[in-house]
Short mmCIF file of C-alpha atoms in Angstrom, two decimals:
data_model
loop_
_atom_site.label_atom_id
_atom_site.label_comp_id
_atom_site.label_asym_id
_atom_site.label_seq_id
_atom_site.Cartn_x
_atom_site.Cartn_y
_atom_site.Cartn_z
CA UNK H 658 -121.85 3.85 -44.59
CA UNK H 659 -121.73 6.52 -41.50
CA UNK H 660 -122.57 4.69 -38.63
CA UNK H 661 -122.94 7.33 -35.62
CA UNK H 662 -123.07 5.80 -32.17
CA UNK H 663 -124.37 6.91 -29.28
CA UNK H 664 -121.42 6.94 -26.43
CA UNK H 665 -124.28 8.68 -23.51
CA UNK H 666 -127.89 10.00 -24.08
CA UNK H 667 -127.98 12.79 -22.18
CA UNK H 668 -131.43 13.75 -20.82
CA UNK H 669 -134.04 12.85 -23.48
CA UNK H 670 -132.11 12.16 -26.70
CA UNK H 671 -134.69 10.91 -29.61
CA UNK H 672 -134.90 11.25 -33.48
CA UNK H 673 -137.55 13.53 -34.76
CA UNK H 674 -138.22 14.69 -37.64
CA UNK H 675 -141.69 16.19 -39.68
CA UNK H 676 -143.83 13.67 -38.06
CA UNK H 677 -146.57 11.26 -38.60
CA UNK H 678 -148.53 11.61 -41.95
CA UNK H 679 -152.84 12.21 -41.70
CA UNK H 680 -152.67 9.71 -39.03
CA UNK H 681 -154.29 11.93 -36.50
CA UNK H 682 -157.95 10.23 -37.38
CA UNK H 683 -156.60 6.93 -35.76
CA UNK H 684 -155.36 8.66 -32.40
CA UNK H 685 -151.24 9.23 -33.63
CA UNK H 686 -150.10 12.65 -32.57
CA UNK H 687 -148.50 14.95 -34.72
CA UNK H 688 -144.86 13.97 -33.23
CA UNK H 689 -141.96 15.24 -35.11
CA UNK H 690 -140.03 18.39 -33.92
CA UNK H 691 -140.48 19.93 -30.61
CA UNK H 692 -138.84 23.29 -32.37
CA UNK H 693 -138.92 22.87 -36.20
CA UNK H 694 -137.60 25.97 -36.66
CA UNK H 695 -134.45 24.96 -35.43
CA UNK H 696 -134.30 21.86 -36.89
CA UNK H 697 -135.09 22.80 -40.47
CA UNK H 698 -132.39 25.26 -39.96
CA UNK H 699 -129.65 22.22 -38.72
CA UNK H 700 -131.18 20.51 -41.51
CA UNK H 701 -130.57 23.32 -44.28
CA UNK H 702 -126.66 23.53 -42.66
CA UNK H 703 -126.19 20.23 -44.18
CA UNK H 704 -127.83 19.98 -47.30
CA UNK H 705 -130.96 17.89 -46.07
CA UNK H 706 -134.72 18.27 -47.07
CA UNK H 707 -135.75 20.20 -43.73
CA UNK H 708 -137.56 17.17 -42.45
CA UNK H 709 -135.35 15.02 -42.82
CA UNK H 710 -134.49 13.36 -39.36
CA UNK H 711 -132.36 15.26 -36.91
CA UNK H 712 -131.04 14.16 -33.19
CA UNK H 713 -133.23 16.13 -30.96
CA UNK H 714 -131.63 16.31 -27.39
CA UNK H 715 -133.30 17.88 -24.35
CA UNK H 716 -131.56 20.00 -21.13
CA UNK H 717 -128.50 18.02 -21.35
CA UNK H 718 -127.07 16.71 -24.81
CA UNK H 719 -125.39 13.12 -25.58
CA UNK H 720 -122.31 11.93 -26.92
CA UNK H 721 -121.89 10.57 -30.73
CA UNK H 722 -119.13 9.06 -32.19
CA UNK H 723 -118.56 8.92 -36.15
CA UNK H 724 -117.17 6.07 -38.18
CA UNK H 725 -116.93 8.56 -41.33
CA UNK H 726 -116.20 11.93 -42.30
CA UNK H 727 -119.45 13.75 -42.70
CA UNK H 728 -120.95 17.63 -42.49
CA UNK H 729 -123.23 18.26 -39.51
CA UNK H 730 -125.23 21.58 -38.02
CA UNK H 731 -125.99 22.37 -34.25
CA UNK H 732 -128.98 24.95 -33.78
CA UNK H 733 -131.72 25.41 -30.82
CA UNK H 734 -130.68 25.00 -27.36
CA UNK H 735 -126.53 26.09 -26.56
CA UNK H 736 -125.19 22.89 -25.05
CA UNK H 737 -121.52 23.82 -25.14
CA UNK H 738 -121.01 21.44 -28.56
CA UNK H 739 -117.34 19.88 -28.35
CA UNK H 740 -115.49 18.12 -30.96
CA UNK H 741 -112.92 16.03 -29.55
CA UNK H 742 -113.10 18.21 -26.64
CA UNK H 743 -112.66 21.67 -28.60
CA UNK H 744 -115.45 23.96 -29.09
CA UNK H 745 -117.71 23.38 -31.74
CA UNK H 746 -119.58 26.43 -33.70
CA UNK H 747 -123.48 26.42 -34.05
CA UNK H 748 -125.78 27.56 -36.61
CA UNK H 749 -122.71 26.90 -39.70
CA UNK H 750 -122.17 23.76 -41.61
CA UNK H 751 -118.99 21.78 -39.58
CA UNK H 752 -117.02 18.87 -41.13
CA UNK H 753 -116.46 15.86 -38.38
CA UNK H 754 -114.13 13.21 -39.26
CA UNK H 755 -113.79 9.92 -38.72
CA UNK H 756 -112.82 8.79 -35.66
CA UNK H 757 -114.36 11.69 -33.77
CA UNK H 758 -116.19 12.29 -30.85
CA UNK H 759 -118.98 14.81 -30.35
CA UNK H 760 -120.01 15.98 -26.97
CA UNK H 761 -122.93 17.88 -26.03
CA UNK H 762 -123.47 19.25 -22.42
CA UNK H 763 -126.03 20.93 -20.30
CA UNK H 764 -128.28 23.64 -21.99
CA UNK H 765 -126.79 27.32 -21.03
CA UNK H 766 -130.29 28.91 -22.64
CA UNK H 767 -133.15 27.07 -24.12
CA UNK H 768 -133.95 23.41 -23.89
CA UNK H 769 -133.83 21.46 -26.93
CA UNK H 770 -130.37 21.26 -29.53
CA UNK H 771 -130.91 19.99 -32.78
CA UNK H 772 -128.41 18.07 -34.56
CA UNK H 773 -128.23 17.45 -37.88
CA UNK H 774 -126.04 14.93 -40.14
CA UNK H 775 -125.93 15.50 -43.91
CA UNK H 776 -127.54 12.48 -45.70
CA UNK H 777 -130.10 9.53 -45.84
CA UNK H 778 -131.00 8.24 -42.34
CA UNK H 779 -131.16 4.75 -42.53
CA UNK H 780 -134.31 3.92 -40.23
CA UNK H 781 -137.86 2.48 -40.88
CA UNK H 782 -140.52 4.54 -41.57
CA UNK H 783 -143.92 4.12 -40.00
CA UNK H 784 -146.78 5.93 -40.88
CA UNK H 785 -144.73 8.43 -42.96
CA UNK H 786 -142.07 9.18 -39.83
CA UNK H 787 -139.25 8.29 -38.48
CA UNK H 788 -139.57 9.55 -35.46
CA UNK H 789 -139.00 8.32 -31.94
CA UNK H 790 -142.57 7.99 -30.11
CA UNK H 791 -141.63 6.37 -26.98
CA UNK H 792 -145.59 6.00 -26.05
CA UNK H 793 -146.40 3.53 -28.82
CA UNK H 794 -142.76 2.45 -28.28
CA UNK H 795 -141.75 3.72 -31.86
CA UNK H 796 -137.88 4.50 -32.88
CA UNK H 797 -134.18 3.61 -32.11
CA UNK H 798 -134.59 2.56 -28.42
CA UNK H 799 -138.06 1.80 -28.58
CA UNK H 800 -138.35 5.53 -28.97
CA UNK H 801 -136.51 6.13 -25.42
CA UNK H 802 -133.83 8.31 -24.52
CA UNK H 803 -130.96 6.68 -26.76
CA UNK H 804 -128.32 4.83 -25.16
CA UNK H 805 -124.73 3.75 -25.10
CA UNK H 806 -124.42 1.62 -27.59
CA UNK H 807 -127.56 2.50 -30.50
CA UNK H 808 -126.06 2.96 -33.80
CA UNK H 809 -127.83 5.35 -36.26
CA UNK H 810 -126.65 4.67 -39.76
CA UNK H 811 -126.27 7.29 -42.34
CA UNK H 812 -125.93 7.06 -46.11
CA UNK H 813 -123.81 9.95 -46.90
CA UNK H 814 -124.46 12.00 -50.18
CA UNK H 815 -121.55 11.81 -52.44
CA UNK H 816 -121.11 15.07 -53.90
CA UNK H 817 -119.98 18.10 -52.25
CA UNK H 818 -121.61 20.31 -49.90
CA UNK H 819 -121.15 23.84 -49.55
CA UNK H 820 -120.27 25.32 -45.98
CA UNK H 821 -123.06 28.01 -44.37
CA UNK H 822 -123.66 30.19 -41.95
CA UNK H 823 -126.76 31.00 -40.23
CA UNK H 824 -127.19 34.41 -39.04
CA UNK H 825 -127.75 32.98 -35.34
CA UNK H 826 -130.22 35.89 -34.10
CA UNK H 827 -133.05 34.46 -36.03
CA UNK H 828 -133.06 31.46 -33.89
CA UNK H 829 -136.17 30.75 -31.37
CA UNK H 830 -134.41 31.17 -28.26
CA UNK H 831 -134.64 33.58 -25.76
CA UNK H 832 -138.02 34.60 -26.02
CA UNK H 833 -139.65 35.61 -22.38
CA UNK H 834 -143.09 36.51 -24.27
CA UNK H 835 -145.39 33.82 -26.06
CA UNK H 836 -148.30 35.57 -28.17
CA UNK H 837 -151.37 33.69 -28.06
CA UNK H 838 -154.82 33.63 -30.00
CA UNK H 839 -158.58 33.25 -28.06
CA UNK H 840 -159.52 29.35 -28.40
CA UNK H 841 -162.52 28.52 -29.08
CA UNK H 842 -163.85 28.05 -25.33
CA UNK H 843 -162.02 31.86 -24.25
CA UNK H 844 -165.21 32.53 -22.87
CA UNK H 845 -165.10 29.91 -20.59
CA UNK H 846 -162.53 32.27 -18.62
CA UNK H 847 -164.20 34.48 -15.82
CA UNK H 848 -160.71 36.86 -15.73
CA UNK H 849 -159.27 36.65 -18.98
CA UNK H 850 -156.78 38.71 -17.78
CA UNK H 851 -155.33 35.72 -15.38
CA UNK H 852 -153.97 34.59 -18.72
CA UNK H 853 -151.36 37.25 -18.83
CA UNK H 854 -149.96 36.65 -15.83
CA UNK H 855 -146.09 35.13 -15.38
CA UNK H 856 -146.01 31.13 -15.62
CA UNK H 857 -143.42 28.87 -15.35
CA UNK H 858 -142.94 25.34 -17.37
CA UNK H 859 -143.91 22.73 -14.99
CA UNK H 860 -141.48 19.93 -13.98
CA UNK H 861 -144.12 17.56 -15.41
CA UNK H 862 -143.75 18.25 -18.74
CA UNK H 863 -142.61 16.46 -21.65
CA UNK H 864 -143.30 16.06 -25.51
CA UNK H 865 -146.97 15.54 -24.89
CA UNK H 866 -148.03 18.61 -22.89
CA UNK H 867 -146.53 21.26 -20.72
CA UNK H 868 -148.12 21.94 -17.33
CA UNK H 869 -148.19 25.07 -16.56
CA UNK H 870 -147.32 26.72 -12.98
CA UNK H 871 -148.91 30.09 -12.05
CA UNK H 872 -151.99 31.30 -10.46
CA UNK H 873 -154.96 29.16 -10.83
CA UNK H 874 -157.36 30.85 -13.88
CA UNK H 875 -160.98 30.61 -12.79
CA UNK H 876 -163.39 28.70 -15.06
CA UNK H 877 -166.82 28.81 -15.82
CA UNK H 878 -168.32 25.38 -15.53
CA UNK H 879 -169.69 24.34 -18.62
CA UNK H 880 -171.98 20.93 -18.55
CA UNK H 881 -172.67 21.19 -22.53
CA UNK H 882 -168.96 20.94 -22.98
CA UNK H 883 -167.78 17.40 -24.09
CA UNK H 884 -164.65 15.38 -26.26
CA UNK H 885 -163.41 18.03 -28.54
CA UNK H 886 -160.39 17.75 -31.06
CA UNK H 887 -156.99 18.94 -30.21
CA UNK H 888 -154.32 19.66 -31.52
CA UNK H 889 -150.24 21.00 -30.65
CA UNK H 890 -150.46 24.55 -29.62
CA UNK H 891 -153.75 24.11 -28.22
CA UNK H 892 -153.82 25.60 -24.17
CA UNK H 893 -156.23 23.62 -22.21
CA UNK H 894 -157.87 24.82 -18.64
CA UNK H 895 -158.62 22.29 -16.11
CA UNK H 896 -161.49 22.66 -14.01
CA UNK H 897 -158.77 23.63 -11.18
CA UNK H 898 -157.76 26.40 -12.96
CA UNK H 899 -154.58 24.79 -14.17
CA UNK H 900 -153.18 25.44 -17.69
CA UNK H 901 -152.09 22.59 -19.90
CA UNK H 902 -150.48 23.18 -23.21
CA UNK H 903 -150.78 20.16 -26.25
CA UNK H 904 -147.60 19.88 -27.92
CA UNK H 905 -146.32 17.54 -30.65
CA UNK H 906 -146.81 14.21 -28.78
CA UNK H 907 -149.96 14.91 -27.38
CA UNK H 908 -153.29 13.59 -27.64
CA UNK H 909 -155.69 14.24 -30.56
CA UNK H 910 -159.39 14.23 -28.13
CA UNK H 911 -159.74 15.83 -24.80
CA UNK H 912 -161.85 16.95 -22.43
CA UNK H 913 -161.02 20.26 -21.53
CA UNK H 914 -161.92 23.64 -22.75
CA UNK H 915 -159.67 25.14 -24.83
CA UNK H 916 -159.18 28.63 -23.96
CA UNK H 917 -156.20 29.71 -26.02
CA UNK H 918 -154.09 28.70 -28.70
CA UNK H 919 -150.17 29.42 -29.50
CA UNK H 920 -149.93 29.82 -33.45
CA UNK H 921 -147.68 27.55 -35.20
CA UNK H 922 -144.39 29.64 -34.90
CA UNK H 923 -144.88 30.35 -31.31
CA UNK H 924 -144.66 26.85 -30.53
CA UNK H 925 -140.95 26.51 -31.32
CA UNK H 926 -140.46 29.45 -29.10
CA UNK H 927 -142.44 27.88 -26.77
CA UNK H 928 -140.65 24.45 -26.67
CA UNK H 929 -137.14 26.47 -25.82
CA UNK H 930 -138.22 27.55 -22.49
CA UNK H 931 -136.53 25.92 -19.58
CA UNK H 932 -138.07 24.12 -16.80
CA UNK H 933 -138.99 26.28 -13.99
CA UNK H 934 -138.32 29.12 -16.49
CA UNK H 935 -140.72 32.50 -16.19
CA UNK H 936 -142.88 33.84 -18.83
CA UNK H 937 -145.88 35.90 -20.41
CA UNK H 938 -148.64 35.04 -22.70
CA UNK H 939 -149.24 38.08 -24.91
CA UNK H 940 -152.35 38.58 -27.44
CA UNK H 941 -151.68 38.26 -30.66
CA UNK H 942 -152.20 41.62 -33.04
CA UNK L 910 -171.87 37.17 -34.34
CA UNK L 911 -171.34 35.79 -37.66
CA UNK L 912 -172.42 32.33 -38.81
CA UNK L 913 -170.66 30.71 -41.16
CA UNK L 914 -172.76 27.73 -42.00
CA UNK L 915 -172.30 24.58 -44.41
CA UNK L 916 -173.56 21.12 -45.21
CA UNK L 917 -171.26 18.70 -45.49
CA UNK L 918 -173.23 15.15 -46.22
CA UNK L 919 -176.20 16.50 -44.78
CA UNK L 920 -174.62 17.46 -41.56
CA UNK L 921 -174.69 21.18 -40.97
CA UNK L 922 -171.63 22.69 -39.53
CA UNK L 923 -170.38 26.11 -38.62
CA UNK L 924 -166.72 26.69 -39.33
CA UNK L 925 -163.97 28.62 -38.04
CA UNK L 926 -159.92 29.13 -38.69
CA UNK L 927 -157.84 28.40 -36.44
CA UNK L 928 -154.10 29.88 -37.06
CA UNK L 929 -153.52 29.97 -40.72
CA UNK L 930 -153.76 25.71 -41.32
CA UNK L 931 -156.41 24.65 -39.10
CA UNK L 932 -160.35 24.34 -39.90
CA UNK L 933 -162.44 23.72 -36.95
CA UNK L 934 -165.79 21.78 -38.09
CA UNK L 935 -168.61 22.61 -35.53
CA UNK L 936 -171.74 20.37 -35.68
CA UNK L 937 -174.68 20.28 -33.76
CA UNK L 938 -175.14 16.25 -34.12
CA UNK L 939 -172.69 14.19 -32.41
CA UNK L 940 -171.29 11.02 -32.39
CA UNK L 941 -171.04 8.29 -34.93
CA UNK L 942 -172.14 10.61 -37.76
CA UNK L 943 -169.65 13.28 -37.60
CA UNK L 944 -166.38 10.74 -36.95
CA UNK L 945 -168.07 8.68 -39.94
CA UNK L 946 -167.98 11.71 -41.82
CA UNK L 947 -164.46 12.53 -40.72
CA UNK L 948 -163.29 9.01 -42.03
CA UNK L 949 -165.04 9.63 -45.11
CA UNK L 950 -162.83 13.19 -45.66
CA UNK L 951 -159.75 11.07 -44.73
CA UNK L 952 -160.47 8.36 -47.16
CA UNK L 953 -161.17 10.51 -49.78
CA UNK L 954 -157.42 11.46 -50.03
CA UNK L 955 -157.90 14.86 -50.75
CA UNK L 956 -154.72 16.18 -51.76
CA UNK L 957 -155.08 19.64 -49.91
CA UNK L 958 -156.07 17.92 -46.58
CA UNK L 959 -152.97 17.05 -44.58
CA UNK L 960 -154.49 15.79 -41.36
CA UNK L 961 -158.40 14.83 -40.18
CA UNK L 962 -159.48 14.69 -36.68
CA UNK L 963 -162.92 13.83 -35.26
CA UNK L 964 -163.83 13.90 -32.11
CA UNK L 965 -167.56 14.63 -30.49
CA UNK L 966 -169.33 17.06 -32.94
CA UNK L 967 -166.02 18.63 -34.06
CA UNK L 968 -163.82 17.92 -37.22
CA UNK L 969 -160.35 19.45 -37.34
CA UNK L 970 -159.13 19.82 -40.92
CA UNK L 971 -155.41 20.52 -41.10
CA UNK L 972 -154.84 22.27 -44.78
CA UNK L 973 -153.26 25.59 -46.28
CA UNK L 974 -156.27 26.47 -48.69
CA UNK L 975 -159.42 26.20 -46.33
CA UNK L 976 -161.52 27.98 -48.50
CA UNK L 977 -160.99 25.65 -51.20
CA UNK L 978 -161.59 22.86 -49.02
CA UNK L 979 -165.00 23.86 -48.14
CA UNK L 980 -165.90 24.11 -51.48
CA UNK L 981 -164.75 21.18 -52.40
CA UNK L 982 -166.24 19.29 -49.32
CA UNK L 983 -169.61 20.75 -49.81
CA UNK L 984 -170.10 19.09 -53.56
CA UNK L 985 -168.41 15.92 -53.26
CA UNK L 986 -170.49 13.01 -53.33
CA UNK L 987 -170.02 11.33 -50.78
CA UNK L 988 -169.83 7.37 -50.68
CA UNK L 989 -172.24 5.29 -48.17
CA UNK L 990 -170.03 3.30 -46.15
CA UNK L 991 -171.11 -0.61 -45.84
CA UNK L 992 -170.94 -1.56 -42.40
CA UNK L 993 -169.22 -4.60 -41.90
CA UNK L 994 -170.26 -7.15 -39.26
CA UNK L 995 -166.72 -8.58 -37.37
CA UNK L 996 -166.46 -11.31 -34.78
CA UNK L 997 -164.28 -9.72 -31.68
CA UNK L 998 -162.54 -12.99 -29.93
CA UNK L 999 -161.80 -11.96 -26.33
CA UNK L 1000 -160.57 -13.75 -23.37
CA UNK L 1001 -161.66 -12.57 -20.23
CA UNK L 1002 -158.49 -12.30 -17.60
CA UNK L 1003 -159.29 -11.88 -14.09
CA UNK L 1004 -155.83 -10.59 -12.92
CA UNK L 1005 -156.73 -7.08 -13.64
CA UNK L 1006 -159.84 -5.27 -13.29
CA UNK L 1007 -162.69 -8.20 -13.46
CA UNK L 1008 -163.20 -7.93 -9.57
CA UNK L 1009 -164.36 -4.68 -9.87
CA UNK L 1010 -166.65 -5.31 -12.42
CA UNK L 1011 -168.10 -7.96 -9.83
CA UNK L 1012 -168.71 -5.56 -7.29
CA UNK L 1013 -169.82 -2.39 -9.82
CA UNK L 1014 -172.46 -4.82 -11.50
CA UNK L 1015 -173.22 -7.11 -8.77
CA UNK L 1016 -172.88 -9.85 -11.15
CA UNK L 1017 -170.72 -13.38 -11.10
CA UNK L 1018 -168.14 -13.64 -13.11
CA UNK L 1019 -170.62 -16.64 -15.15
CA UNK L 1020 -173.34 -13.48 -15.18
CA UNK L 1021 -170.99 -11.17 -16.85
CA UNK L 1022 -169.59 -13.78 -19.41
CA UNK L 1023 -172.78 -14.17 -20.54
CA UNK L 1024 -173.51 -10.21 -20.52
CA UNK L 1025 -170.81 -9.93 -22.53
CA UNK L 1026 -171.06 -12.93 -25.14
CA UNK L 1027 -172.82 -12.13 -28.55
CA UNK L 1028 -172.92 -8.33 -27.42
CA UNK L 1029 -172.74 -6.37 -30.51
CA UNK L 1030 -171.10 -3.63 -29.85
CA UNK L 1031 -170.59 -0.63 -32.82
CA UNK L 1032 -167.23 1.47 -33.79
CA UNK L 1033 -167.89 4.60 -32.16
CA UNK L 1034 -164.50 6.44 -32.89
CA UNK L 1035 -160.56 6.05 -32.82
CA UNK L 1036 -159.17 8.00 -29.79
CA UNK L 1037 -157.09 8.80 -27.50
CA UNK L 1038 -153.82 7.31 -28.16
CA UNK L 1039 -153.06 5.50 -31.41
CA UNK L 1040 -155.38 2.57 -32.51
CA UNK L 1041 -157.31 3.01 -29.75
CA UNK L 1042 -161.23 2.23 -30.37
CA UNK L 1043 -163.93 3.34 -29.02
CA UNK L 1044 -166.92 0.59 -28.98
CA UNK L 1045 -170.76 2.02 -27.83
CA UNK L 1046 -173.52 0.03 -26.99
CA UNK L 1047 -172.51 -1.75 -23.18
CA UNK L 1048 -175.70 -2.52 -21.35
CA UNK L 1049 -175.66 -0.12 -18.56
CA UNK L 1050 -175.10 -3.20 -16.11
CA UNK L 1051 -171.33 -3.07 -17.37
CA UNK L 1052 -170.90 0.63 -17.78
CA UNK L 1053 -168.20 0.75 -14.62
CA UNK L 1054 -166.83 3.97 -14.69
CA UNK L 1055 -163.56 4.96 -15.68
CA UNK L 1056 -160.34 4.91 -12.77
CA UNK L 1057 -160.10 8.12 -10.67
CA UNK L 1058 -156.34 7.28 -11.06
CA UNK L 1059 -155.31 5.55 -14.22
CA UNK L 1060 -152.58 2.96 -13.88
CA UNK L 1061 -150.87 0.97 -16.42
CA UNK L 1062 -152.40 -1.45 -18.97
CA UNK L 1063 -150.01 -4.29 -19.13
CA UNK L 1064 -151.13 -6.41 -21.32
CA UNK L 1065 -151.25 -6.13 -25.22
CA UNK L 1066 -154.31 -5.91 -26.74
CA UNK L 1067 -156.34 -5.16 -23.80
CA UNK L 1068 -160.35 -5.09 -24.05
CA UNK L 1069 -161.39 -2.28 -21.33
CA UNK L 1070 -164.68 -0.83 -20.21
CA UNK L 1071 -165.03 2.73 -18.87
CA UNK L 1072 -167.87 4.65 -18.72
CA UNK L 1073 -170.47 4.33 -21.80
CA UNK L 1074 -167.97 2.72 -23.71
CA UNK L 1075 -165.68 -0.29 -24.16
CA UNK L 1076 -162.25 0.17 -25.42
CA UNK L 1077 -159.71 -1.91 -27.08
CA UNK L 1078 -155.93 -0.70 -26.34
CA UNK L 1079 -153.64 -1.12 -29.12
CA UNK L 1080 -150.30 -1.20 -26.92
CA UNK L 1081 -149.51 -1.28 -23.10
CA UNK L 1082 -149.80 2.35 -22.34
CA UNK L 1083 -150.87 4.10 -19.36
CA UNK L 1084 -154.87 3.98 -19.02
CA UNK L 1085 -157.97 4.76 -16.84
CA UNK L 1086 -160.41 2.05 -18.07
CA UNK L 1087 -160.84 -1.67 -16.20
CA UNK L 1088 -159.37 -4.29 -18.20
CA UNK L 1089 -161.39 -7.39 -18.24
CA UNK L 1090 -160.37 -9.02 -21.63
CA UNK L 1091 -157.54 -9.53 -24.05
CA UNK L 1092 -157.77 -9.90 -27.92
CA UNK L 1093 -155.43 -12.62 -29.12
CA UNK L 1094 -154.27 -10.05 -32.09
CA UNK L 1095 -154.25 -6.20 -32.56
CA UNK L 1096 -157.06 -4.79 -33.95
CA UNK L 1097 -154.73 -2.04 -35.68
CA UNK L 1098 -151.98 -2.82 -37.39
CA UNK L 1099 -148.88 -1.22 -36.14
CA UNK L 1100 -146.59 -2.81 -38.92
CA UNK L 1101 -148.10 -2.39 -42.23
CA UNK L 1102 -149.74 1.10 -43.78
CA UNK L 1103 -153.16 1.97 -43.49
CA UNK L 1104 -156.36 2.33 -43.99
CA UNK L 1105 -157.48 0.21 -41.65
CA UNK L 1106 -160.18 -2.02 -42.59
CA UNK L 1107 -161.97 -1.07 -39.49
CA UNK L 1108 -164.85 1.94 -40.40
CA UNK L 1109 -167.13 3.83 -37.77
CA UNK L 1110 -170.32 2.27 -37.50
CA UNK L 1111 -169.01 -1.02 -37.89
CA UNK L 1112 -170.32 -4.03 -35.75
CA UNK L 1113 -167.83 -5.78 -33.19
CA UNK L 1114 -169.90 -9.04 -32.12
CA UNK L 1115 -168.08 -10.77 -29.17
CA UNK L 1116 -167.46 -14.07 -28.94
CA UNK L 1117 -165.91 -15.53 -25.69
CA UNK L 1118 -163.15 -17.41 -26.07
CA UNK L 1119 -161.03 -20.25 -23.84
CA UNK L 1120 -157.09 -19.98 -23.22
CA UNK L 1121 -156.92 -22.54 -25.41
CA UNK L 1122 -158.47 -21.42 -28.49
CA UNK L 1123 -156.72 -17.81 -27.75
CA UNK L 1124 -153.55 -19.76 -27.37
CA UNK L 1125 -154.44 -21.49 -30.90
CA UNK L 1126 -155.59 -18.25 -32.26
CA UNK L 1127 -152.08 -17.10 -31.66
CA UNK L 1128 -149.98 -20.25 -32.65
CA UNK L 1129 -151.78 -19.98 -36.21
CA UNK L 1130 -150.77 -16.28 -36.08
CA UNK L 1131 -154.23 -14.93 -37.22
CA UNK L 1132 -154.62 -11.70 -37.55
CA UNK L 1133 -158.23 -9.31 -37.12
CA UNK L 1134 -158.53 -9.92 -40.94
CA UNK L 1135 -157.94 -13.58 -41.27
CA UNK L 1136 -159.75 -14.51 -38.16
CA UNK L 1137 -163.11 -12.92 -39.78
CA UNK L 1138 -162.23 -14.47 -42.95
CA UNK L 1139 -162.12 -17.95 -41.51
CA UNK L 1140 -165.10 -18.05 -38.79
#
């Protein structure tokens, strides 16, 4: 059994997978990878199924030691990964030797980095997922940032694995435009053009939602509007004209008009835009 | 404008597709009726449907085959879900927001207790955080508005009031409802798999319990199901 010991958690390092299954009705979020695209590639690099658990690191990565030889794959934001102080390649299968230490620094581009490890992650499933979900205290260290001394057990498969190199240009980073569709309450916008000015990801953003900084957006009062369903990618507009993008750990119901939507593929790109970074929305064709 | 109407379990919905995997159904009716249908769709376990959420007059269905799903939902023979009457033991707690309720209602703590004891509430929906249950049927005098600035709900299984609804928190979390009571057990079991035994429209009859009774239910490790089986 491979034991991965966390020496340092980083800024927000959690374990994520494909998320909860059929639990939205009971108020559970979708949960899971914020950048599904990068996480899936990481898992493919090590021969796992694409929704196998991964470490998801945010802004600043952690440090991990490995008790056995194994294969790893790192994708997403470039946090300058190093094995025993030597630079380690991303977007290709890398073999790690027993006793080696893998360290990550601050993201140079993007926001979230994925570390996949080949094998079966020995973590209890809750409602179809091994994901950390801090709000309900689910997962290792109650879903909070992994801390020094936390240990993850992984059963390494016996059979040989092929080493894979991924064409890195396909990753979801570096996009400054995010395409959106009109939301169910798009017509509540007084000047829809305002949606296409520049925005920044606000400091108050997390796995539940991203609060955008930008010029306030005019919204028509609609007294008939009441509780509605939400899902990751919905862009809500508050009465004060602020945009809130509902993300993976976000609520399933809400009371603000849904003026626009991110297409599922755009969510991965959006979730790699760093705090305070500027971007624009464009209307999808 | 093109109106796409479907009739599912005698409720008329307009439908639209959001992205390629989300089907949004909107009805003129609201509340329990729509939420109850959402639960029926969930419990019918159609393999084409990956997620179902109901809120207000809407149902969201996650599926890769929206047209097929609409066809199946319209043809399906929907069962009638029997209404279960549950006993909801609650201990009044005075160290949170009970004083706010006293101020709001102009009732004494004894009068509030009398108003709550035996009160029958109806399961309206599940909600905004995992396992949260909205209950309708609160008398107007107890309909204290939610707090302007949400605080932290620092006890487990808190019974709280917010506007027209009473609600039960499934775990400690930030929240804007007024906590006036506590249940001796969780209504939503985070260790076990679903389905939850609780259905939309079920009746919860409040049974106020003392601190001693509260402790004894906990000591006997009773849960929502076993407590109701013995009462």
